[in-house]
Short mmCIF file of C-alpha atoms in Angstrom, two decimals:
data_model
loop_
_atom_site.label_atom_id
_atom_site.label_comp_id
_atom_site.label_asym_id
_atom_site.label_seq_id
_atom_site.Cartn_x
_atom_site.Cartn_y
_atom_site.Cartn_z
CA MET K 1 -23.57 30.07 -21.67
CA ALA K 2 -23.80 32.91 -19.22
CA ASN K 3 -21.86 31.20 -16.51
CA PRO K 4 -19.23 28.80 -17.84
CA LEU K 5 -18.34 25.98 -15.47
CA LYS K 6 -15.04 26.19 -13.69
CA CYS K 7 -12.64 23.34 -13.07
CA ASP K 8 -13.20 21.83 -9.62
CA LEU K 9 -9.48 21.62 -9.01
CA CYS K 10 -7.94 24.80 -10.40
CA SER K 11 -10.89 26.99 -11.43
CA LYS K 12 -9.87 27.37 -15.10
CA PRO K 13 -12.80 26.95 -17.52
CA ALA K 14 -13.92 23.34 -17.40
CA THR K 15 -14.15 21.35 -20.62
CA VAL K 16 -14.32 17.80 -19.25
CA HIS K 17 -17.49 16.87 -17.43
CA LEU K 18 -17.83 13.58 -15.63
CA THR K 19 -21.08 12.23 -14.36
CA GLN K 20 -21.45 9.20 -12.23
CA ILE K 21 -24.77 7.75 -11.22
CA VAL K 22 -24.91 5.49 -8.21
CA ASN K 23 -28.31 4.45 -6.96
CA ASN K 24 -30.03 7.30 -8.78
CA LYS K 25 -27.72 9.78 -7.14
CA VAL K 26 -25.84 12.01 -9.54
CA HIS K 27 -22.23 12.92 -8.81
CA LYS K 28 -20.62 15.48 -11.09
CA VAL K 29 -17.04 16.60 -11.57
CA ASP K 30 -16.03 19.39 -13.94
CA LEU K 31 -12.41 19.64 -14.98
CA CYS K 32 -10.25 21.70 -17.32
CA GLU K 33 -8.29 19.93 -20.06
CA GLU K 34 -5.03 20.01 -18.08
CA CYS K 35 -6.40 18.64 -14.82
CA ALA K 36 -8.27 15.94 -16.71
CA GLN K 37 -5.00 14.89 -18.35
CA ALA K 38 -3.06 15.14 -15.12
CA LYS K 39 -5.60 13.02 -13.25
CA GLY K 40 -5.63 10.41 -16.00
CA VAL K 41 -9.36 10.69 -16.55
CA THR K 42 -8.93 9.65 -20.16
CA ASP K 43 -6.51 6.87 -19.28
CA PRO K 44 -8.00 3.37 -19.39
CA SER K 45 -5.66 2.19 -16.66
CA GLY K 46 -7.89 4.02 -14.35
CA PHE K 47 -8.26 6.97 -12.11
CA SER K 48 -10.01 7.48 -8.87
CA LEU K 49 -13.11 9.60 -9.02
CA ALA K 50 -13.32 9.39 -5.24
CA ASP K 51 -9.98 11.16 -4.91
CA LEU K 52 -11.10 13.86 -7.32
CA LEU K 53 -14.33 14.38 -5.46
CA LEU K 54 -12.45 14.53 -2.20
CA LYS K 55 -10.08 17.21 -3.46
CA ALA K 56 -12.82 19.15 -5.20
CA SER K 57 -14.93 19.22 -2.07
CA LEU K 58 -11.99 20.61 -0.13
CA ASN K 59 -11.43 23.46 -2.48
CA PRO K 60 -13.61 26.42 -1.67
CA GLU K 61 -12.52 26.83 1.91
CA PRO K 62 -15.34 26.23 4.37
CA ALA K 63 -16.19 29.23 6.49
CA ALA K 64 -15.47 27.62 9.84
CA SER K 65 -11.70 27.53 9.74
CA GLY K 66 -9.20 26.90 12.47
CA MET K 67 -10.86 23.91 14.17
CA LYS K 68 -8.54 21.65 16.10
CA CYS K 69 -9.00 18.11 17.44
CA GLU K 70 -8.56 18.06 21.20
CA GLN K 71 -7.53 14.43 21.21
CA CYS K 72 -4.65 14.59 18.75
CA GLY K 73 -4.03 18.26 17.90
CA PHE K 74 -4.93 17.79 14.25
CA THR K 75 -6.19 20.97 12.52
CA GLN K 76 -8.37 21.67 9.55
CA ALA K 77 -5.32 22.99 7.73
CA ASP K 78 -3.64 19.61 8.28
CA PHE K 79 -6.59 17.92 6.64
CA LYS K 80 -6.40 20.20 3.63
CA LYS K 81 -2.76 19.32 3.31
CA HIS K 82 -2.92 15.55 3.80
CA GLY K 83 -6.48 14.57 2.90
CA ARG K 84 -6.37 12.19 5.89
CA PHE K 85 -7.52 12.69 9.47
CA GLY K 86 -5.44 12.53 12.64
CA CYS K 87 -7.37 10.14 14.89
CA PRO K 88 -10.82 8.56 15.33
CA ALA K 89 -11.96 11.52 17.48
CA CYS K 90 -11.36 13.89 14.52
CA PHE K 91 -14.63 12.63 13.05
CA ASP K 92 -16.49 14.35 15.90
CA THR K 93 -14.33 17.47 15.82
CA PHE K 94 -14.63 17.98 12.08
CA SER K 95 -18.13 16.59 11.57
CA SER K 96 -19.29 19.86 10.01
CA ILE K 97 -16.80 19.54 7.14
CA ILE K 98 -17.04 15.76 6.86
CA GLU K 99 -20.79 15.51 6.46
CA PRO K 100 -21.15 17.49 3.22
CA MET K 101 -18.15 15.63 1.85
CA LEU K 102 -19.68 12.21 2.44
CA ASP K 103 -22.71 12.94 0.35
CA THR K 104 -20.68 13.39 -2.84
CA MET K 105 -18.15 10.72 -1.96
CA HIS K 106 -20.29 7.78 -0.93
CA LYS K 107 -23.45 5.98 -1.75
CA GLY K 108 -25.07 7.01 1.51
CA THR K 109 -24.11 8.87 4.64
CA THR K 110 -25.03 6.25 7.22
CA HIS K 111 -23.27 2.96 7.84
CA THR K 112 -25.42 -0.10 7.19
CA GLY K 113 -22.84 -2.88 7.23
CA LYS K 114 -21.02 -4.95 9.81
CA VAL K 115 -20.94 -3.78 13.42
CA PRO K 116 -18.17 -4.88 15.83
CA GLN K 117 -20.67 -6.24 18.37
CA LYS K 118 -18.16 -7.81 20.70
CA ALA K 119 -15.92 -4.76 20.83
CA LEU K 120 -18.90 -2.48 21.44
CA ALA K 121 -20.32 -4.69 24.20
CA ARG K 122 -16.91 -4.72 25.83
CA LYS K 123 -16.73 -0.93 25.68
CA THR K 124 -20.20 -0.53 27.20
CA LEU K 125 -19.19 -2.81 30.05
CA SER K 126 -15.91 -1.07 30.73
CA ASP K 127 -17.56 2.37 30.58
CA ARG K 128 -20.10 1.12 33.11
CA LEU K 129 -17.39 -0.28 35.33
CA ASN K 130 -15.51 3.02 35.30
CA LYS K 131 -18.63 4.89 36.28
CA LEU K 132 -19.45 2.48 39.09
CA GLU K 133 -15.96 2.73 40.50
CA LEU K 134 -16.25 6.51 40.53
CA ASP K 135 -19.61 6.17 42.31
CA LEU K 136 -18.05 3.84 44.86
CA THR K 137 -15.21 6.23 45.70
CA GLU K 138 -17.71 9.05 45.92
CA ALA K 139 -20.02 7.09 48.25
CA ILE K 140 -17.21 6.10 50.57
CA LYS K 141 -15.92 9.66 50.67
CA SER K 142 -19.29 11.01 51.69
CA GLU K 143 -19.83 8.08 54.10
CA ARG K 144 -22.91 6.73 52.32
CA TYR K 145 -22.04 3.14 53.20
CA GLU K 146 -25.32 1.60 52.09
CA ASP K 147 -24.85 3.07 48.61
CA ALA K 148 -21.24 1.94 48.65
CA ALA K 149 -22.22 -1.64 49.44
CA ARG K 150 -24.81 -1.66 46.68
CA THR K 151 -22.33 -0.21 44.18
CA ARG K 152 -19.72 -2.77 45.18
CA ASP K 153 -22.20 -5.59 44.48
CA GLU K 154 -22.96 -4.10 41.11
CA ILE K 155 -19.26 -3.85 40.33
CA ASN K 156 -18.82 -7.51 41.17
CA GLN K 157 -21.72 -8.37 38.91
CA VAL K 158 -20.27 -6.45 35.98
CA LYS K 159 -16.84 -7.95 36.59
CA HIS K 160 -18.43 -11.37 36.62
CA SER K 161 -20.05 -10.86 33.24
CA PHE K 162 -16.65 -9.64 32.00
CA GLY K 163 -15.17 -12.83 33.37
CA GLN K 164 -17.26 -14.98 31.08
CA LYS K 165 -15.73 -13.24 28.10
CA PRO K 166 -12.42 -11.98 29.34
CA PRO K 167 -11.39 -8.75 27.69
CA ARG K 168 -7.80 -8.33 26.61
CA MET P 1 8.06 -18.79 9.42
CA THR P 2 10.90 -16.68 7.98
CA ILE P 3 10.80 -14.30 5.04
CA ALA P 4 13.25 -16.49 3.11
CA SER P 5 11.08 -19.59 3.40
CA LEU P 6 7.97 -17.59 2.57
CA ILE P 7 9.54 -16.27 -0.61
CA ASP P 8 10.59 -19.76 -1.62
CA THR P 9 7.09 -21.09 -1.06
CA PRO P 10 4.87 -20.68 -4.12
CA SER P 11 2.20 -18.03 -3.61
CA GLU P 12 -1.52 -18.58 -4.04
CA LEU P 13 -1.08 -16.84 -7.37
CA THR P 14 1.77 -18.88 -8.77
CA ASP P 15 2.01 -22.66 -8.60
CA ALA P 16 -0.91 -23.02 -6.26
CA ALA P 17 -3.17 -21.53 -8.89
CA SER P 18 -4.16 -24.36 -11.14
CA SER P 19 -6.48 -21.70 -12.42
CA LYS P 20 -9.29 -22.89 -14.57
CA THR P 21 -10.91 -19.52 -14.46
CA ALA P 22 -10.12 -17.93 -17.75
CA ILE P 23 -10.79 -14.28 -17.12
CA VAL P 24 -10.68 -13.53 -13.39
CA LEU P 25 -7.17 -14.33 -12.15
CA MET P 26 -7.63 -13.41 -8.55
CA THR P 27 -10.14 -12.11 -6.02
CA ARG P 28 -9.10 -9.89 -3.14
CA VAL P 29 -10.94 -8.25 -0.26
CA ARG P 30 -9.38 -5.82 2.17
CA LEU P 31 -10.72 -4.21 5.33
CA ALA P 32 -9.40 -1.00 6.87
CA ARG P 33 -9.54 -1.01 10.68
CA ASN P 34 -8.22 1.30 13.39
CA LEU P 35 -7.84 1.11 17.14
CA ALA P 36 -10.03 3.41 19.23
CA GLY P 37 -8.21 6.19 21.05
CA ASN P 38 -5.06 6.02 18.93
CA ALA P 39 -3.85 8.53 16.34
CA PHE P 40 -3.88 7.19 12.76
CA PRO P 41 -0.44 6.00 11.55
CA GLY P 42 0.23 9.05 9.38
CA TRP P 43 -0.30 11.39 12.34
CA ALA P 44 0.96 9.24 15.23
CA LYS P 45 4.25 9.91 17.00
CA PRO P 46 6.97 7.26 16.58
CA THR P 47 6.35 5.78 20.04
CA GLN P 48 2.60 5.59 19.40
CA ARG P 49 3.28 3.77 16.13
CA GLU P 50 5.51 1.29 17.96
CA ASP P 51 2.82 0.66 20.59
CA VAL P 52 0.13 0.05 18.01
CA LEU P 53 2.45 -2.18 15.99
CA ALA P 54 3.27 -4.34 19.02
CA ALA P 55 -0.38 -4.65 20.09
CA CYS P 56 -1.58 -5.47 16.59
CA ARG P 57 1.20 -7.92 15.78
CA ASP P 58 0.38 -9.95 18.88
CA ALA P 59 -3.37 -9.89 18.27
CA VAL P 60 -3.04 -10.81 14.59
CA ALA P 61 -0.50 -13.59 15.16
CA ALA P 62 -2.84 -15.18 17.72
CA THR P 63 -5.68 -15.78 15.21
CA ALA P 64 -6.30 -19.20 13.67
CA PRO P 65 -5.38 -18.40 10.03
CA MET P 66 -2.11 -16.86 11.21
CA LYS P 67 -0.80 -20.02 12.84
CA ARG P 68 2.89 -20.34 11.91
CA SER P 69 2.70 -17.11 9.97
CA LEU P 70 5.42 -14.67 9.04
CA SER P 71 5.28 -11.65 11.32
CA ILE P 72 7.87 -9.03 10.54
CA ASN P 73 8.61 -5.31 10.76
CA VAL P 74 9.02 -3.50 7.48
CA ASP P 75 12.48 -2.23 8.41
CA GLU P 76 13.65 -5.83 8.82
CA LEU P 77 12.95 -6.47 5.13
CA SER P 78 15.46 -5.83 2.36
CA ASP P 79 14.38 -3.78 -0.65
CA LEU P 80 14.28 -6.89 -2.79
CA GLU P 81 12.15 -8.79 -0.27
CA LYS P 82 9.72 -5.88 -0.12
CA GLN P 83 9.52 -5.80 -3.89
CA ILE P 84 8.74 -9.52 -4.03
CA LEU P 85 5.94 -9.09 -1.47
CA VAL P 86 4.53 -6.20 -3.54
CA GLU P 87 4.65 -8.33 -6.69
CA ARG P 88 2.68 -11.03 -4.86
CA HIS P 89 0.17 -8.42 -3.71
CA LEU P 90 0.93 -9.26 -0.07
CA ILE P 91 1.96 -5.72 0.87
CA SER P 92 1.25 -2.38 -0.77
CA ARG P 93 3.79 -0.06 -2.30
CA GLU P 94 2.88 2.40 0.40
CA LEU P 95 3.79 -0.03 3.17
CA SER P 96 7.06 -0.95 1.47
CA GLY P 97 8.06 2.71 1.70
CA ALA P 98 6.76 3.16 5.25
CA LYS P 99 8.78 4.78 8.01
CA ALA P 100 9.68 2.92 11.20
CA GLY P 101 6.93 1.26 13.19
CA ALA P 102 5.17 -0.59 10.38
CA GLY P 103 4.84 -4.31 9.90
CA VAL P 104 3.04 -7.16 8.21
CA VAL P 105 1.76 -10.59 9.19
CA ILE P 106 1.36 -13.08 6.33
CA SER P 107 -0.24 -16.50 6.65
CA LYS P 108 1.75 -19.58 5.75
CA ASP P 109 -0.25 -20.19 2.57
CA GLN P 110 0.01 -16.49 1.64
CA THR P 111 -3.75 -16.02 1.31
CA PHE P 112 -4.11 -13.82 4.40
CA SER P 113 -2.03 -10.75 5.07
CA VAL P 114 -2.44 -7.99 7.61
CA MET P 115 -0.49 -4.77 7.13
CA ILE P 116 0.05 -2.76 10.31
CA ASN P 117 0.46 1.02 10.29
CA GLU P 118 0.00 1.50 6.59
CA GLU P 119 -2.56 4.27 6.04
CA ASP P 120 -4.71 2.71 8.78
CA HIS P 121 -3.65 0.75 11.84
CA LEU P 122 -4.79 -2.46 10.18
CA ARG P 123 -5.24 -3.34 6.55
CA ILE P 124 -6.57 -6.89 6.57
CA GLN P 125 -6.47 -8.70 3.25
CA VAL P 126 -7.57 -12.04 1.89
CA LEU P 127 -6.57 -13.12 -1.57
CA ARG P 128 -7.82 -16.12 -3.54
CA SER P 129 -7.00 -17.25 -7.03
CA GLY P 130 -9.94 -17.19 -9.44
CA PHE P 131 -13.38 -15.62 -9.11
CA GLN P 132 -14.35 -16.24 -5.47
CA LEU P 133 -15.88 -13.07 -4.07
CA LYS P 134 -18.24 -14.70 -1.57
CA LYS P 135 -15.70 -17.17 -0.19
CA THR P 136 -13.10 -14.44 0.11
CA TRP P 137 -15.53 -12.20 1.97
CA ALA P 138 -16.51 -15.04 4.31
CA ALA P 139 -12.85 -15.72 5.11
CA ILE P 140 -11.97 -12.11 5.82
CA ASN P 141 -15.16 -11.57 7.83
CA GLU P 142 -14.16 -14.43 10.10
CA LEU P 143 -10.61 -13.13 10.60
CA ASP P 144 -11.96 -9.64 11.29
CA SER P 145 -14.34 -10.99 13.95
CA ALA P 146 -11.51 -12.92 15.57
CA LEU P 147 -9.43 -9.74 15.76
CA GLU P 148 -12.34 -7.86 17.23
CA ASP P 149 -12.13 -10.25 20.20
CA ARG P 150 -8.75 -8.81 21.05
CA LEU P 151 -8.73 -5.27 19.68
CA ASP P 152 -11.00 -2.27 20.31
CA TYR P 153 -11.87 -0.98 16.88
CA ALA P 154 -12.66 2.68 16.28
CA PHE P 155 -16.30 2.58 15.25
CA SER P 156 -19.17 5.02 14.98
CA PRO P 157 -22.79 3.87 14.65
CA THR P 158 -23.38 6.40 11.86
CA LEU P 159 -20.02 6.47 10.05
CA GLY P 160 -19.11 2.82 10.61
CA TYR P 161 -15.45 1.85 10.90
CA LEU P 162 -13.42 5.05 11.24
CA THR P 163 -10.54 5.31 8.79
CA ALA P 164 -7.79 7.87 8.19
CA CYS P 165 -9.20 8.72 4.76
CA PRO P 166 -12.91 9.52 4.56
CA THR P 167 -13.17 7.58 1.28
CA ASN P 168 -12.88 4.35 3.31
CA LEU P 169 -15.47 5.10 6.02
CA GLY P 170 -18.36 2.75 6.65
CA THR P 171 -17.43 -0.83 5.83
CA GLY P 172 -13.76 0.02 5.24
CA MET P 173 -13.99 -2.66 2.57
CA ARG P 174 -12.44 -2.74 -0.86
CA ALA P 175 -13.31 -5.87 -2.82
CA SER P 176 -11.53 -6.38 -6.11
CA ALA P 177 -10.93 -8.79 -8.92
CA MET P 178 -7.90 -8.96 -11.16
CA MET P 179 -9.11 -9.55 -14.71
CA HIS P 180 -7.35 -10.51 -17.92
CA LEU P 181 -9.06 -8.56 -20.72
CA PRO P 182 -6.90 -8.87 -23.85
CA ALA P 183 -9.69 -8.74 -26.43
CA LEU P 184 -11.18 -5.57 -24.97
CA VAL P 185 -7.70 -4.01 -25.16
CA ILE P 186 -6.99 -5.21 -28.72
CA GLY P 187 -10.45 -4.06 -29.80
CA ASN P 188 -9.86 -0.60 -28.23
CA GLN P 189 -12.92 -0.99 -26.04
CA MET P 190 -11.25 -0.64 -22.69
CA GLU P 191 -11.82 3.10 -22.39
CA LYS P 192 -15.51 2.57 -22.92
CA VAL P 193 -15.56 -0.19 -20.33
CA VAL P 194 -13.70 1.96 -17.79
CA ARG P 195 -16.24 4.72 -18.24
CA ALA P 196 -19.21 2.39 -17.91
CA VAL P 197 -17.72 0.69 -14.85
CA ASN P 198 -17.06 4.09 -13.26
CA GLN P 199 -20.67 5.04 -13.80
CA LEU P 200 -21.66 1.96 -11.84
CA GLY P 201 -19.59 3.11 -8.87
CA MET P 202 -16.68 0.77 -9.50
CA VAL P 203 -13.05 1.68 -10.19
CA VAL P 204 -10.64 0.21 -12.74
CA ARG P 205 -6.92 0.20 -12.00
CA GLY P 206 -3.77 -1.39 -13.41
CA LEU P 207 -2.19 -4.59 -12.12
CA PHE P 208 -0.43 -3.02 -9.15
CA GLY P 209 -3.13 -0.62 -8.05
CA GLU P 210 -3.39 3.11 -8.21
CA GLY P 211 -1.30 4.73 -10.91
CA SER P 212 0.14 1.49 -12.28
CA ASP P 213 -0.16 0.66 -15.96
CA ALA P 214 -2.17 -2.18 -17.35
CA SER P 215 0.60 -4.20 -18.94
CA GLY P 216 -0.46 -7.70 -19.84
CA SER P 217 -4.04 -6.45 -20.27
CA ILE P 218 -4.60 -7.11 -16.58
CA PHE P 219 -6.92 -4.81 -14.70
CA GLN P 220 -8.20 -4.55 -11.16
CA ILE P 221 -11.86 -3.73 -10.73
CA SER P 222 -13.05 -2.72 -7.28
CA ASN P 223 -15.84 -0.91 -5.45
CA GLN P 224 -15.38 2.83 -5.09
CA THR P 225 -17.71 3.64 -2.22
CA THR P 226 -17.72 2.10 1.23
CA LEU P 227 -20.38 3.98 3.19
CA GLY P 228 -24.13 3.52 2.98
CA GLU P 229 -24.17 -0.03 1.69
CA ALA P 230 -23.61 -3.33 3.53
CA GLU P 231 -20.66 -5.55 2.66
CA GLU P 232 -22.80 -8.27 1.10
CA ALA P 233 -24.59 -5.72 -1.08
CA ILE P 234 -21.28 -4.29 -2.32
CA ILE P 235 -19.99 -7.79 -3.05
CA LYS P 236 -23.14 -8.65 -4.95
CA ARG P 237 -23.03 -5.47 -7.00
CA LEU P 238 -19.35 -5.94 -7.80
CA GLY P 239 -20.03 -9.54 -8.79
CA SER P 240 -22.64 -8.53 -11.31
CA VAL P 241 -20.37 -5.85 -12.79
CA LEU P 242 -17.60 -8.44 -13.11
CA ASN P 243 -19.94 -10.88 -14.80
CA SER P 244 -20.94 -8.30 -17.31
CA ILE P 245 -17.28 -7.43 -18.02
CA ILE P 246 -16.59 -11.14 -18.55
CA GLU P 247 -19.44 -11.25 -21.03
CA HIS P 248 -18.06 -8.22 -22.90
CA GLU P 249 -14.60 -9.74 -23.04
CA LEU P 250 -15.98 -13.02 -24.43
CA ASN P 251 -18.00 -11.11 -27.04
CA ALA P 252 -14.93 -9.09 -27.99
CA ARG P 253 -12.97 -12.33 -28.47
CA GLN P 254 -15.70 -13.75 -30.66
CA LYS P 255 -15.67 -10.58 -32.74
CA LEU P 256 -11.90 -10.62 -33.19
CA ILE P 257 -12.12 -14.17 -34.51
CA GLU P 258 -15.04 -13.47 -36.81
CA ALA P 259 -13.50 -10.26 -38.16
CA ASP P 260 -10.05 -11.63 -38.92
CA ALA P 261 -8.89 -14.79 -37.18
CA ASN P 262 -5.56 -14.70 -39.02
CA LYS P 263 -4.72 -11.31 -37.59
CA LEU P 264 -5.31 -12.62 -34.07
CA PHE P 265 -3.40 -15.86 -34.71
CA ASP P 266 -0.55 -13.80 -36.12
CA LYS P 267 -0.29 -11.90 -32.85
CA ILE P 268 -0.36 -15.09 -30.80
CA GLY P 269 2.12 -16.85 -33.10
CA ARG P 270 4.55 -13.94 -33.00
CA ALA P 271 4.31 -13.76 -29.23
CA TYR P 272 5.17 -17.45 -29.09
CA GLY P 273 8.12 -16.91 -31.43
CA ILE P 274 9.53 -14.04 -29.41
CA LEU P 275 9.11 -15.83 -26.09
CA GLN P 276 10.92 -18.87 -27.55
CA ASN P 277 13.71 -16.90 -29.17
CA GLY P 278 13.95 -13.36 -27.80
CA HIS P 279 17.08 -12.23 -26.02
CA LEU P 280 16.01 -8.92 -24.46
CA LEU P 281 12.59 -8.55 -22.88
CA SER P 282 11.42 -5.73 -20.64
CA SER P 283 8.89 -6.68 -18.01
CA SER P 284 6.06 -4.87 -19.76
CA GLU P 285 6.84 -6.49 -23.13
CA ALA P 286 7.02 -9.87 -21.43
CA MET P 287 3.66 -9.26 -19.78
CA ASN P 288 2.07 -8.35 -23.09
CA LEU P 289 3.47 -11.43 -24.83
CA LEU P 290 2.41 -13.72 -22.00
CA SER P 291 -1.02 -12.14 -22.14
CA LEU P 292 -1.34 -13.17 -25.80
CA ILE P 293 -0.28 -16.73 -24.98
CA ARG P 294 -2.88 -16.82 -22.21
CA LEU P 295 -5.49 -15.68 -24.70
CA GLY P 296 -4.22 -18.48 -26.94
CA VAL P 297 -4.84 -20.99 -24.14
CA ASP P 298 -8.38 -19.66 -23.68
CA LEU P 299 -8.99 -20.02 -27.43
CA GLY P 300 -7.69 -23.59 -27.52
CA VAL P 301 -4.44 -22.78 -29.40
CA PHE P 302 -2.50 -24.20 -26.45
CA PRO P 303 -3.62 -26.88 -23.97
CA ASP P 304 -5.68 -25.72 -20.99
CA ALA P 305 -3.15 -27.09 -18.54
CA HIS P 306 -0.67 -24.42 -19.65
CA ARG P 307 -2.72 -21.54 -18.27
CA CYS P 308 -1.21 -21.95 -14.81
CA VAL P 309 2.29 -21.78 -16.31
CA ILE P 310 1.46 -18.36 -17.73
CA ASP P 311 -0.06 -17.21 -14.45
CA ARG P 312 3.12 -18.22 -12.68
CA LEU P 313 5.28 -16.43 -15.27
CA PHE P 314 3.18 -13.24 -14.93
CA ILE P 315 4.65 -13.01 -11.43
CA GLU P 316 8.07 -14.53 -12.03
CA ALA P 317 8.78 -12.11 -14.89
CA GLN P 318 8.49 -9.19 -12.45
CA PRO P 319 11.80 -7.51 -11.52
CA GLY P 320 11.83 -8.61 -7.86
CA HIS P 321 11.11 -12.27 -8.54
CA LEU P 322 13.53 -12.35 -11.46
CA GLN P 323 16.40 -10.98 -9.39
CA HIS P 324 15.63 -13.31 -6.52
CA ALA P 325 15.73 -16.32 -8.86
CA GLN P 326 19.13 -15.15 -10.15
CA HIS P 327 20.48 -14.53 -6.63
CA GLY P 328 21.53 -10.95 -7.05
CA GLU P 329 20.65 -7.42 -7.95
CA PHE P 330 20.81 -6.41 -11.57
CA GLU P 331 20.44 -3.27 -13.65
CA PRO P 332 17.28 -3.08 -15.77
CA GLY P 333 19.30 -3.80 -18.95
CA GLN P 334 20.77 -6.98 -17.47
CA ARG P 335 17.35 -7.95 -16.16
CA ASP P 336 15.92 -7.85 -19.69
CA LEU P 337 18.59 -10.30 -20.78
CA LEU P 338 17.95 -12.59 -17.81
CA ARG P 339 14.19 -12.38 -18.27
CA ALA P 340 14.41 -13.36 -21.92
CA GLY P 341 16.71 -16.24 -20.98
CA ARG P 342 14.29 -17.44 -18.37
CA LEU P 343 11.34 -17.27 -20.76
CA ARG P 344 13.29 -19.01 -23.56
CA ALA P 345 13.94 -21.89 -21.17
CA GLU P 346 10.26 -22.06 -20.16
CA PHE P 347 9.02 -21.90 -23.73
CA ALA P 348 11.49 -24.45 -25.06
CA ASN P 349 9.19 -27.08 -23.55
CA PHE P 350 5.88 -25.32 -24.10
CA ALA P 351 3.30 -27.00 -26.32
CA LYS P 352 3.32 -26.14 -30.03
CA PRO P 353 0.47 -23.87 -31.06
CA ASN P 354 -2.46 -25.47 -32.81
CA PHE P 355 -4.24 -22.86 -34.86
CA THR P 356 -7.16 -24.98 -36.06
CA LEU P 357 -9.95 -23.63 -33.90
CA SER P 358 -11.92 -26.31 -32.15
CA SER P 359 -15.62 -26.28 -32.98
CA ASP P 360 -16.68 -25.41 -29.42
CA GLY P 361 -14.83 -22.14 -29.83
CA PRO P 362 -13.36 -19.96 -27.14
CA ASN P 363 -14.44 -20.65 -23.62
#
């Protein structure tokens, strides 16, 4: 035993080794006696391996420190403290620390389930509408009236398709 | 609907449950959802929380299952009311301790509940008595789609539904079953089962979720992972794990009877005696005694029709329900006295045990 395993949570020598196999993927957690007790690993009333994996994966600090979400001001240090993110945009900001985490935490790293089709379609339409309105202002400003007329027609078309399924 | 009338209406898990299902008491599915462009509740400023709460309350209350629902802010609820909702599994402990700007909408029949500004903007839940994973999923899927008509969910094509905690990414779904597993507990096999279930990517918890104990031999089994697998696949996998746990529990019961039926009958008989005559019962002792009576029903010691009485008492013996029934707040010591009194009254009219095992054995 040249290199004894260290506890994933506190880096004392690990004596409790958990292995979980999901879909032929092996997930391992190594814990010292104390952390295993504290986390209730031996307790039949249950413990959450996901939480352990989450904390363990946070432990050796990733090199890229000091990232901050522009949308909500959430920092990497905040994540280490709370284990929760600040807003949906954080998943773009912190993608470099999230991705390696997902692999140990989940069965896969890509969503394969339900998709909010209606909400997505609505978003596509409203994004398109915003862009067209910008185009329209731009065309009028630079006196390209033919373009403006065409854009206006397009806007009406998009609004009409909105009208069939009114957004709220 | 008001909170007072909701509390006085039997929950899906009490009188409504004429449960014939011996081992799975209840099925529950929850979905975590968030609104695009809004900070998650734990990070949002108070005004942002209020905005999200108002938008979500309106959208949720407008859906079909939430017709004539209870829609209320958490700070409008008394501590006792919150405790009762927790005991009925309609809100989480976390929500009951939430700061301002959190709320819940609960359907009239108490099978649907939507928590607002818990860990995520929306925690949608559907709860059914018995083993009904597919039906429960279908019901919650429909409610979720109806909400999607009105709310812009935060969603990524690769990560799925975006949630405050990365452990809920993807489907945002936690499907669970509450199981009564007395023989596995008596036979000291529960630890083994927990380990095996964990290896299959499922989690075992106590009756009231994370960190709660398993009094009454009641456990919650749920999926651990949410990303990389479709909802139906998770449900199917959970269903097969549950079926195999049921099989193990039935085998364990058979073994207990074969090894020493008298020892088992002694436990059940003593539980009956204490419930009929005890004067001080803590909630965890009451749960354990009721659990033995429920096992007795399953084994044919008591009539089948009495199972729903036990399922009702499992909830009514909890501190919140007990105090509500007695119209007041009581110290734990007084509660034990009241609880024993309540159970004595219930068991005064309970069927006498019949310890001659029927030939068809335990079901």
